[in-house]
Amino acid sequence: MPAPERIPSRSLTGTDPLTLLAEGELTVLGQIRGASNAALYCTVALDGEEAACVYKPVAGEQPLWDFPDGTLAGREVAAYRISEATGWDLVPPTVLRDGPYGEGMCQLWIDVLPERGENGEDGETGEDGETGEDGAPPMLALVEEGEPGEGWKAVVRAEIGEGRTALLVHADDERLRRMAVLDAVINNGDRKGGHLLPAPDGRIYGIDHGVTFNADDKLRTLLWGWAGEPLTAEAAEVVERLADRLAPGSLLVTRLAELITEAEIEALRGRVARLRETGRHPEPSGQWPSIPWPPV
C-alpha cells in the first residue's frame, strides 16, 4: 500500500468526534510507514463532516509474549477512556469499530506543530500554552556538558557515539507532567518522544498506547524528570477522582471491562491507590529498562 497523501485538517463544527469516528464512512488513503503494526491513514465522513484519522486493525497486530490477553486496539481505547476520565484530554478521541480490514482502533488524526529550535533556547510557552507562529518549543534535548538549564529536567545520561555521552533532558512543562501521571496510571510501557504530539492549539497529545495496562509493572518512559517528586495539587485531585470512578460497578469500569481484563483493571486500581497514598511520581524500580528503545 502506498504512503498516504496528507489531506487538510478540518475543524469539526457539529458532529461529536466520537460519533464521527464510530459511525462515519471510513476510507483508507494509505499506510503509515515505520509502525511496527498495521497503521492506516484514513478519512472518516458523516453528515457532511470529514476528518483525518488513524485506523489500526486488530488483524494487523503482531503477537506480544508479555501482553498475551486482549488487543493493542482495545488497550488504545482504554487509554483514551482513562485520559477522558482525568479531564486532561491527553489522548485524541479514540473508538473501537469495524472497518475495511475488520475491527480495529480508530483515532482522530492530530496535526503536529513543528518544534522550533533544537537546543531549547527559546523554549518558553505562554500561560495558555500557546507557542506562536514560530513552532512549538522542544520537548526533548541532549546536553553534552554540564547540567540541564532552567526549564529542563534530567532523565538519563546516554552514549552518543565516539566515546561521548550526553544528558537526555525533557522540558519542565506542566503538560508533560500531566502526561507522566497518565503514563503511571495506565502503566505505559512505551512512552517515546515520537509519541508526544504538540498540536497547533497548544495541547500536547499522547499516542500509541497499545502496550499499556499490563498487570505487571511495565512503566518505560522518557518522562522520568519528576520521579520521586510530590504530585501537583491538581494531579492529586485527579488521582482522587480516578479512585472514585474506578469503583467496582462504575460506568468507567464497565466500559474498561470490554477492553482489558479483570486482572488489568484490578492492577489499574492498585496503581491509582499507590499514587494516592504516596502523593508522589513513581521512580524506576531498577528491575527492567526504564527507558523505551528506541527512545524516539
CSV table of C-alpha atoms in Angstrom, one decimal:
chain,number,residue,atom,x,y,z
A,1,MET,CA,0.0,0.0,0.0
A,2,PRO,CA,1.5,3.4,-0.9
A,3,ALA,CA,2.4,6.0,1.7
A,4,PRO,CA,-0.6,8.3,2.4
A,5,GLU,CA,-1.0,11.7,0.9
A,6,ARG,CA,-1.8,14.3,3.5
A,7,ILE,CA,-5.3,15.9,3.4
A,8,PRO,CA,-6.1,19.2,5.0
A,9,SER,CA,-7.3,19.0,8.6
A,10,ARG,CA,-10.9,20.2,9.1
A,11,SER,CA,-12.4,21.5,12.2
A,12,LEU,CA,-15.5,19.7,13.4
A,13,THR,CA,-18.4,22.0,13.7
A,14,GLY,CA,-21.4,20.0,14.6
A,15,THR,CA,-20.6,16.3,14.9
A,16,ASP,CA,-19.2,14.8,18.1
A,17,PRO,CA,-15.7,13.4,17.3
A,18,LEU,CA,-16.5,10.0,18.9
A,19,THR,CA,-19.8,9.7,16.8
A,20,LEU,CA,-17.9,10.7,13.7
A,21,LEU,CA,-15.2,8.1,14.3
A,22,ALA,CA,-17.6,5.3,15.3
A,23,GLU,CA,-20.3,5.8,12.7
A,24,GLY,CA,-18.7,7.7,9.8
A,25,GLU,CA,-17.6,6.1,6.5
A,26,LEU,CA,-14.0,5.1,6.8
A,27,THR,CA,-11.8,5.5,3.6
A,28,VAL,CA,-8.3,4.2,3.7
A,29,LEU,CA,-5.8,6.5,1.9
A,30,GLY,CA,-2.5,4.7,2.7
A,31,GLN,CA,-0.3,3.1,5.2
A,32,ILE,CA,1.7,4.9,7.9
A,33,ARG,CA,5.3,3.6,7.4
A,34,GLY,CA,7.6,2.8,10.3
A,35,ALA,CA,4.8,1.5,12.5
A,36,SER,CA,5.5,-2.0,14.0
A,37,ASN,CA,1.8,-2.9,13.5
A,38,ALA,CA,-0.6,-2.1,10.7
A,39,ALA,CA,-1.5,1.6,10.9
A,40,LEU,CA,-3.6,3.1,8.2
A,41,TYR,CA,-4.2,6.8,7.4
A,42,CYS,CA,-7.8,7.4,6.6
A,43,THR,CA,-10.7,9.8,6.3
A,44,VAL,CA,-13.9,9.4,8.2
A,45,ALA,CA,-17.1,11.2,6.9
A,46,LEU,CA,-20.6,11.6,8.4
A,47,ASP,CA,-23.4,14.1,7.7
A,48,GLY,CA,-21.1,16.4,5.7
A,49,GLU,CA,-18.3,16.4,8.2
A,50,GLU,CA,-15.0,14.8,7.4
A,51,ALA,CA,-11.8,14.4,9.4
A,52,ALA,CA,-8.5,12.5,9.1
A,53,CYS,CA,-7.9,9.6,11.3
A,54,VAL,CA,-5.7,6.6,12.1
A,55,TYR,CA,-7.2,3.1,11.8
A,56,LYS,CA,-5.3,0.2,13.3
A,57,PRO,CA,-7.0,-3.2,12.6
A,58,VAL,CA,-6.6,-6.0,15.1
A,59,ALA,CA,-5.8,-8.3,12.1
A,60,GLY,CA,-2.6,-6.3,11.6
A,61,GLU,CA,-1.3,-6.7,15.2
A,62,GLN,CA,1.9,-8.7,15.9
A,63,PRO,CA,1.6,-11.0,19.0
A,64,LEU,CA,3.4,-9.9,22.1
A,65,TRP,CA,4.5,-12.6,24.6
A,66,ASP,CA,4.2,-10.2,27.6
A,67,PHE,CA,0.8,-9.0,26.5
A,68,PRO,CA,-1.0,-12.3,25.8
A,69,ASP,CA,-4.5,-11.1,26.6
A,70,GLY,CA,-6.7,-8.6,24.7
A,71,THR,CA,-5.6,-6.5,21.8
A,72,LEU,CA,-3.5,-3.4,21.2
A,73,ALA,CA,-6.6,-1.7,19.8
A,74,GLY,CA,-8.5,-2.4,23.0
A,75,ARG,CA,-5.7,-1.0,25.1
A,76,GLU,CA,-5.5,2.1,23.0
A,77,VAL,CA,-9.2,2.8,23.5
A,78,ALA,CA,-8.9,2.0,27.3
A,79,ALA,CA,-6.1,4.6,27.4
A,80,TYR,CA,-8.4,7.2,25.9
A,81,ARG,CA,-11.1,6.3,28.4
A,82,ILE,CA,-8.7,7.0,31.3
A,83,SER,CA,-7.5,10.2,29.7
A,84,GLU,CA,-11.1,11.3,29.3
A,85,ALA,CA,-11.7,10.5,33.0
A,86,THR,CA,-8.8,12.7,34.1
A,87,GLY,CA,-10.3,15.7,32.4
A,88,TRP,CA,-6.9,16.5,30.8
A,89,ASP,CA,-7.8,15.1,27.4
A,90,LEU,CA,-4.3,14.0,26.7
A,91,VAL,CA,-5.2,11.2,24.2
A,92,PRO,CA,-7.0,12.1,20.9
A,93,PRO,CA,-10.6,10.8,20.6
A,94,THR,CA,-10.4,7.0,20.0
A,95,VAL,CA,-13.0,4.3,19.4
A,96,LEU,CA,-13.2,0.6,18.6
A,97,ARG,CA,-15.1,0.0,15.4
A,98,ASP,CA,-15.4,-2.2,12.4
A,99,GLY,CA,-13.5,-1.1,9.3
A,100,PRO,CA,-12.3,-2.3,5.8
A,101,TYR,CA,-9.9,-4.8,7.5
A,102,GLY,CA,-12.1,-5.8,10.4
A,103,GLU,CA,-12.4,-4.5,13.9
A,104,GLY,CA,-9.8,-2.0,15.0
A,105,MET,CA,-8.9,1.2,16.8
A,106,CYS,CA,-9.9,4.4,15.1
A,107,GLN,CA,-8.3,7.7,16.4
A,108,LEU,CA,-8.7,11.3,15.3
A,109,TRP,CA,-5.6,12.5,13.4
A,110,ILE,CA,-3.6,15.3,15.2
A,111,ASP,CA,-1.8,17.8,13.0
A,112,VAL,CA,1.6,18.4,14.6
A,113,LEU,CA,3.2,21.8,15.1
A,114,PRO,CA,6.9,21.6,14.2
A,115,GLU,CA,9.3,22.3,17.0
A,116,ARG,CA,11.2,25.5,16.9
A,117,GLY,CA,14.9,25.4,17.5
A,118,GLU,CA,17.0,22.4,18.5
A,119,ASN,CA,18.5,23.3,21.9
A,120,GLY,CA,15.6,24.8,23.7
A,121,GLU,CA,16.9,28.4,23.7
A,122,ASP,CA,13.5,29.9,23.0
A,123,GLY,CA,11.5,27.0,24.6
A,124,GLU,CA,9.0,29.1,26.6
A,125,THR,CA,5.3,29.0,26.3
A,126,GLY,CA,2.7,31.4,27.4
A,127,GLU,CA,0.4,30.8,30.3
A,128,ASP,CA,-2.2,29.4,28.0
A,129,GLY,CA,0.3,27.0,26.4
A,130,GLU,CA,0.3,28.8,23.0
A,131,THR,CA,3.5,28.7,21.1
A,132,GLY,CA,3.0,31.4,18.5
A,133,GLU,CA,3.8,31.2,14.8
A,134,ASP,CA,7.4,30.0,15.1
A,135,GLY,CA,6.5,26.5,16.2
A,136,ALA,CA,6.4,24.5,19.4
A,137,PRO,CA,9.2,24.7,21.9
A,138,PRO,CA,11.3,21.5,22.0
A,139,MET,CA,10.2,18.8,24.5
A,140,LEU,CA,13.4,16.8,24.5
A,141,ALA,CA,17.1,17.7,24.2
A,142,LEU,CA,20.6,16.3,24.7
A,143,VAL,CA,23.1,18.3,26.9
A,144,GLU,CA,26.7,17.2,26.3
A,145,GLU,CA,28.3,19.4,29.0
A,146,GLY,CA,27.1,20.4,32.4
A,147,GLU,CA,23.6,20.1,33.9
A,148,PRO,CA,20.3,21.0,32.4
A,149,GLY,CA,19.4,24.6,32.5
A,150,GLU,CA,16.3,26.3,33.9
A,151,GLY,CA,13.1,24.8,32.4
A,152,TRP,CA,14.6,21.3,31.8
A,153,LYS,CA,14.5,18.1,33.8
A,154,ALA,CA,17.2,15.4,33.6
A,155,VAL,CA,16.3,11.9,32.6
A,156,VAL,CA,19.4,9.8,31.9
A,157,ARG,CA,23.0,10.1,30.6
A,158,ALA,CA,23.4,8.2,27.4
A,159,GLU,CA,26.2,7.3,25.0
A,160,ILE,CA,26.0,9.2,21.7
A,161,GLY,CA,29.0,7.7,19.9
A,162,GLU,CA,32.8,8.1,19.6
A,163,GLY,CA,33.1,7.8,23.4
A,164,ARG,CA,30.9,10.8,24.1
A,165,THR,CA,27.9,10.9,26.4
A,166,ALA,CA,25.1,13.4,26.7
A,167,LEU,CA,22.4,14.0,29.3
A,168,LEU,CA,18.9,13.4,27.9
A,169,VAL,CA,16.5,16.1,29.3
A,170,HIS,CA,12.9,16.9,28.8
A,171,ALA,CA,11.0,20.2,29.2
A,172,ASP,CA,9.8,21.1,32.7
A,173,ASP,CA,6.3,21.6,31.2
A,174,GLU,CA,3.0,21.1,33.0
A,175,ARG,CA,1.5,19.4,30.0
A,176,LEU,CA,4.3,16.8,30.0
A,177,ARG,CA,3.9,16.4,33.8
A,178,ARG,CA,0.2,15.5,33.3
A,179,MET,CA,1.3,13.0,30.7
A,180,ALA,CA,3.8,11.5,33.1
A,181,VAL,CA,0.9,11.0,35.6
A,182,LEU,CA,-1.3,9.4,32.9
A,183,ASP,CA,1.5,7.1,32.0
A,184,ALA,CA,2.0,6.0,35.6
A,185,VAL,CA,-1.8,5.3,35.8
A,186,ILE,CA,-2.1,3.3,32.6
A,187,ASN,CA,1.3,1.6,33.1
A,188,ASN,CA,2.6,2.8,29.7
A,189,GLY,CA,5.5,0.5,28.5
A,190,ASP,CA,6.4,2.7,25.5
A,191,ARG,CA,6.4,6.5,26.1
A,192,LYS,CA,8.8,7.6,23.3
A,193,GLY,CA,9.5,11.1,22.2
A,194,GLY,CA,7.7,10.4,18.9
A,195,HIS,CA,4.5,9.5,20.8
A,196,LEU,CA,4.2,13.1,22.1
A,197,LEU,CA,2.5,15.4,19.6
A,198,PRO,CA,2.4,19.2,20.1
A,199,ALA,CA,-0.7,20.5,18.4
A,200,PRO,CA,-1.3,24.0,16.9
A,201,ASP,CA,-3.9,24.7,19.7
A,202,GLY,CA,-1.1,24.5,22.4
A,203,ARG,CA,-2.0,21.0,23.6
A,204,ILE,CA,0.3,18.0,23.8
A,205,TYR,CA,-1.3,14.7,22.9
A,206,GLY,CA,0.0,11.2,23.6
A,207,ILE,CA,-0.5,8.5,21.1
A,208,ASP,CA,0.4,4.8,20.6
A,209,HIS,CA,-0.9,3.2,23.8
A,210,GLY,CA,-1.0,-0.4,22.7
A,211,VAL,CA,1.4,-1.6,25.4
A,212,THR,CA,-0.4,-0.4,28.5
A,213,PHE,CA,-2.5,-1.7,31.4
A,214,ASN,CA,-0.3,-4.8,32.0
A,215,ALA,CA,-0.9,-6.3,35.4
A,216,ASP,CA,2.9,-6.3,36.0
A,217,ASP,CA,4.8,-3.1,36.3
A,218,LYS,CA,6.0,-2.2,32.8
A,219,LEU,CA,6.4,1.6,33.0
A,220,ARG,CA,9.0,2.7,30.5
A,221,THR,CA,9.1,6.4,29.6
A,222,LEU,CA,11.2,9.4,28.7
A,223,LEU,CA,9.3,11.5,31.3
A,224,TRP,CA,11.2,10.5,34.5
A,225,GLY,CA,12.2,14.0,35.3
A,226,TRP,CA,9.7,14.3,38.2
A,227,ALA,CA,10.5,10.9,39.6
A,228,GLY,CA,10.0,10.9,43.4
A,229,GLU,CA,8.7,14.5,43.4
A,230,PRO,CA,5.3,15.3,45.0
A,231,LEU,CA,2.3,15.3,42.7
A,232,THR,CA,0.9,18.7,42.0
A,233,ALA,CA,-2.3,19.7,43.8
A,234,GLU,CA,-4.1,19.3,40.5
A,235,ALA,CA,-2.7,15.8,39.9
A,236,ALA,CA,-3.6,14.8,43.4
A,237,GLU,CA,-7.2,15.8,42.9
A,238,VAL,CA,-7.3,13.9,39.5
A,239,VAL,CA,-5.9,10.8,41.2
A,240,GLU,CA,-8.6,11.1,43.9
A,241,ARG,CA,-11.4,11.4,41.3
A,242,LEU,CA,-10.0,8.4,39.4
A,243,ALA,CA,-10.0,6.3,42.5
A,244,ASP,CA,-13.7,7.0,42.9
A,245,ARG,CA,-14.5,6.4,39.2
A,246,LEU,CA,-12.8,3.1,39.3
A,247,ALA,CA,-15.1,1.7,42.0
A,248,PRO,CA,-16.5,-1.8,41.1
A,249,GLY,CA,-19.6,-1.5,39.0
A,250,SER,CA,-19.0,2.1,37.9
A,251,LEU,CA,-19.7,3.2,34.3
A,252,LEU,CA,-15.9,3.6,33.6
A,253,VAL,CA,-15.1,0.1,34.9
A,254,THR,CA,-18.0,-1.3,32.8
A,255,ARG,CA,-16.5,0.3,29.7
A,256,LEU,CA,-13.0,-0.8,30.5
A,257,ALA,CA,-14.2,-4.4,31.1
A,258,GLU,CA,-15.0,-4.5,27.4
A,259,LEU,CA,-11.4,-3.6,26.5
A,260,ILE,CA,-9.0,-5.1,29.1
A,261,THR,CA,-9.0,-8.0,31.6
A,262,GLU,CA,-10.3,-8.0,35.2
A,263,ALA,CA,-6.8,-8.6,36.4
A,264,GLU,CA,-5.6,-5.5,34.5
A,265,ILE,CA,-8.5,-3.4,35.9
A,266,GLU,CA,-7.5,-4.5,39.4
A,267,ALA,CA,-3.9,-3.6,38.8
A,268,LEU,CA,-5.1,-0.2,37.5
A,269,ARG,CA,-6.9,0.4,40.8
A,270,GLY,CA,-3.7,-0.6,42.6
A,271,ARG,CA,-1.6,1.9,40.7
A,272,VAL,CA,-4.1,4.7,41.4
A,273,ALA,CA,-4.2,3.7,45.1
A,274,ARG,CA,-0.4,3.9,45.3
A,275,LEU,CA,-0.3,7.3,43.7
A,276,ARG,CA,-3.0,8.4,46.1
A,277,GLU,CA,-1.1,7.0,49.2
A,278,THR,CA,2.4,8.3,48.3
A,279,GLY,CA,1.3,11.5,46.7
A,280,ARG,CA,4.5,11.3,44.5
A,281,HIS,CA,5.5,10.5,41.0
A,282,PRO,CA,6.8,6.9,40.8
A,283,GLU,CA,10.5,6.1,40.4
A,284,PRO,CA,12.2,3.4,38.2
A,285,SER,CA,12.3,0.1,40.0
A,286,GLY,CA,15.7,-0.9,38.5
A,287,GLN,CA,14.3,-4.4,37.7
A,288,TRP,CA,13.9,-3.7,33.9
A,289,PRO,CA,15.0,-1.0,31.4
A,290,SER,CA,13.1,2.2,32.4
A,291,ILE,CA,13.6,3.9,29.0
A,292,PRO,CA,11.9,2.7,25.8
A,293,TRP,CA,14.1,1.7,22.9
A,294,PRO,CA,14.5,3.3,20.5
A,295,PRO,CA,13.8,6.4,22.6
A,296,VAL,CA,12.3,8.4,19.8
